[in-house]
Short mmCIF file of C-alpha atoms in Angstrom, two decimals:
data_model
loop_
_atom_site.label_atom_id
_atom_site.label_comp_id
_atom_site.label_asym_id
_atom_site.label_seq_id
_atom_site.Cartn_x
_atom_site.Cartn_y
_atom_site.Cartn_z
CA MET A 1 31.50 47.36 2.92
CA THR A 2 30.04 43.93 3.44
CA ASP A 3 30.69 41.00 1.18
CA HIS A 4 27.44 40.31 -0.73
CA SER A 5 28.40 36.74 -1.61
CA PHE A 6 28.90 35.98 2.11
CA LEU A 7 25.42 37.30 2.93
CA ALA A 8 23.88 35.41 0.00
CA ASN A 9 25.55 32.19 1.12
CA LEU A 10 24.44 32.81 4.69
CA MET A 11 20.84 33.28 3.50
CA LEU A 12 21.00 30.06 1.49
CA ILE A 13 22.37 28.17 4.50
CA LEU A 14 19.64 29.59 6.75
CA MET A 15 16.98 28.67 4.17
CA ALA A 16 18.32 25.11 3.95
CA LEU A 17 18.43 24.88 7.76
CA SER A 18 14.86 26.17 8.02
CA LEU A 19 13.73 23.64 5.42
CA ALA A 20 15.46 20.80 7.27
CA ILE A 21 13.88 21.83 10.58
CA ALA A 22 10.44 22.07 8.94
CA LEU A 23 10.83 18.62 7.37
CA VAL A 24 11.86 17.09 10.69
CA ALA A 25 8.85 18.75 12.36
CA VAL A 26 6.50 17.39 9.67
CA VAL A 27 7.88 13.86 9.94
CA TRP A 28 7.73 13.92 13.76
CA SER A 29 4.22 15.39 13.79
CA SER A 30 3.02 12.77 11.30
CA TYR A 31 4.53 9.97 13.36
CA VAL A 32 2.95 11.18 16.61
CA SER A 33 -0.40 11.72 14.90
CA LEU A 34 -0.40 8.22 13.41
CA GLN A 35 0.49 6.70 16.77
CA GLN A 36 -2.38 8.55 18.45
CA LYS A 37 -4.80 7.45 15.74
CA LYS A 38 -3.68 3.82 16.09
CA ARG A 39 -4.34 4.00 19.84
CA ALA A 40 -7.73 5.62 19.32
CA ARG A 41 -8.67 3.00 16.71
CA SER A 42 -7.62 0.25 19.13
CA TYR A 43 -9.77 1.74 21.91
CA ARG A 44 -12.76 2.05 19.56
CA HIS A 45 -12.31 -1.55 18.44
CA GLN A 46 -12.24 -2.74 22.04
CA ALA A 47 -15.29 -0.63 22.89
CA MET A 48 -17.24 -2.04 19.95
CA LYS A 49 -16.36 -5.59 20.98
CA SER A 50 -17.50 -4.95 24.55
CA SER A 51 -20.80 -3.36 23.46
CA GLN A 52 -21.52 -6.53 21.38
CA GLY A 53 -22.70 -4.67 18.33
CA GLU A 54 -24.87 -2.02 20.01
CA GLY A 55 -24.81 1.14 17.96
CA SER A 56 -22.88 -0.46 15.11
CA GLU A 57 -25.73 0.28 12.70
CA ALA A 58 -25.40 4.01 13.35
CA LYS A 59 -21.65 3.87 12.76
CA GLN A 60 -22.10 2.07 9.43
CA GLY A 61 -24.45 4.79 8.20
CA LYS A 62 -21.95 7.56 8.98
CA ARG A 63 -21.40 10.01 6.12
CA GLY A 64 -18.37 12.02 5.13
CA LEU A 65 -14.64 11.42 5.05
CA SER A 66 -12.67 9.93 7.88
CA GLY A 67 -9.89 11.99 9.42
CA ARG A 68 -7.30 9.61 8.01
CA ASN A 69 -8.62 10.02 4.47
CA VAL A 70 -8.59 13.81 4.80
CA THR A 71 -5.01 13.69 6.08
CA VAL A 72 -3.87 11.49 3.19
CA ILE A 73 -5.68 13.62 0.59
CA VAL A 74 -4.24 16.89 1.95
CA ALA A 75 -0.69 15.51 2.24
CA ALA A 76 -0.75 13.92 -1.22
CA GLY A 77 -2.30 17.05 -2.74
CA THR A 78 0.31 19.31 -1.17
CA ILE A 79 3.20 17.11 -2.32
CA LEU A 80 1.71 16.92 -5.82
CA LEU A 81 1.25 20.70 -5.90
CA LEU A 82 4.87 21.27 -4.82
CA LEU A 83 6.14 18.85 -7.46
CA ILE A 84 4.06 20.39 -10.26
CA THR A 85 4.98 23.97 -9.33
CA PHE A 86 8.68 23.01 -9.12
CA LEU A 87 8.60 21.40 -12.56
CA LEU A 88 6.77 24.39 -14.09
CA ALA A 89 8.88 27.01 -12.30
CA SER A 90 11.19 29.37 -14.13
CA ALA A 91 14.95 28.97 -13.90
CA SER A 92 15.74 32.23 -15.69
CA PRO A 93 18.78 33.99 -14.20
CA LEU A 94 18.10 37.04 -12.02
CA MET A 95 20.20 40.09 -11.27
CA ILE A 96 20.47 40.42 -7.49
CA ASN A 97 22.46 43.35 -6.07
CA GLY A 98 24.06 43.82 -9.48
CA GLN A 99 25.27 40.22 -9.69
CA PRO A 100 23.70 37.42 -11.74
CA PHE A 101 22.09 34.59 -9.79
CA GLU A 102 21.97 31.51 -11.99
CA SER A 103 21.39 28.58 -9.65
CA GLY A 104 18.53 26.82 -11.43
CA PHE A 105 17.54 24.68 -8.44
CA TRP A 106 17.19 27.58 -6.02
CA LEU A 107 15.40 29.73 -8.58
CA ARG A 108 12.91 26.92 -9.17
CA ALA A 109 12.59 26.26 -5.43
CA ALA A 110 11.84 29.91 -4.68
CA ASP A 111 9.30 30.08 -7.50
CA MET A 112 7.75 26.82 -6.31
CA PHE A 113 7.23 28.12 -2.77
CA ILE A 114 5.77 31.44 -3.95
CA VAL A 115 3.32 29.90 -6.41
CA SER A 116 2.38 27.03 -4.06
CA SER A 117 1.72 29.49 -1.23
CA VAL A 118 -0.63 31.52 -3.40
CA VAL A 119 -2.46 28.41 -4.64
CA LEU A 120 -2.82 27.03 -1.10
CA LEU A 121 -4.18 30.37 0.15
CA ILE A 122 -6.76 30.39 -2.65
CA VAL A 123 -7.72 26.77 -1.93
CA ALA A 124 -8.03 27.52 1.81
CA ALA A 125 -10.28 30.52 1.10
CA GLY A 126 -12.42 28.37 -1.21
CA VAL A 127 -12.73 25.55 1.33
CA TYR A 128 -13.63 28.04 4.06
CA ALA A 129 -16.29 29.68 1.86
CA TYR A 130 -17.73 26.29 0.92
CA ALA A 131 -17.80 25.14 4.56
CA GLU A 132 -19.60 28.34 5.60
CA TYR A 133 -22.11 27.89 2.78
CA VAL A 134 -22.81 24.26 3.72
CA SER A 135 -22.98 25.14 7.42
CA LYS A 136 -25.52 27.90 6.81
CA LYS A 137 -27.51 25.72 4.44
CA LEU A 138 -27.66 22.90 6.99
CA SER A 139 -28.52 25.22 9.89
CA HIS A 140 -31.35 26.86 7.93
CA SER A 141 -32.74 23.55 6.75
CA SER A 142 -32.74 22.09 10.27
CA TYR A 143 -34.85 24.86 11.86
CA PRO A 144 -38.21 23.82 10.35
CA ASN A 145 -37.64 20.21 11.40
CA ASP A 146 -36.77 21.23 14.96
CA GLN A 147 -39.82 23.50 15.24
CA ALA A 148 -42.13 20.83 13.80
CA GLN A 149 -40.91 18.30 16.38
CA ASP A 150 -41.34 20.75 19.27
CA SER A 151 -45.02 21.46 18.57
#
């Protein structure tokens, strides 16, 4: 027979290792992304200087959120969601394989990831549905204008 506490400890170690690898990947990806954006911003700034203001009026009238703002909003929202779901998570002991599991931190962490995953899936579905709605609305509203200009 296998030792259940050994397997439970192994699973906890693998979960912690997976979390550490994911955090390193997030930090590295964020760093590389910010470096690329800084380079792109520098190139745009140089291009605008060389064009001596041509087309700057069109850029000032641009609507919507910049990529940087979207990145900051998504990252801050995700961190806030994780914090809130961790604080509201249950730390009630569970019976696992006939043995009580009472580690409050890991119970909260597991609950946090489950609830956050469900919330993020619902938010993603909502954003996708909204984007499809706006896309269809814009494509239908642009047809009469295009046909009027062609004739």
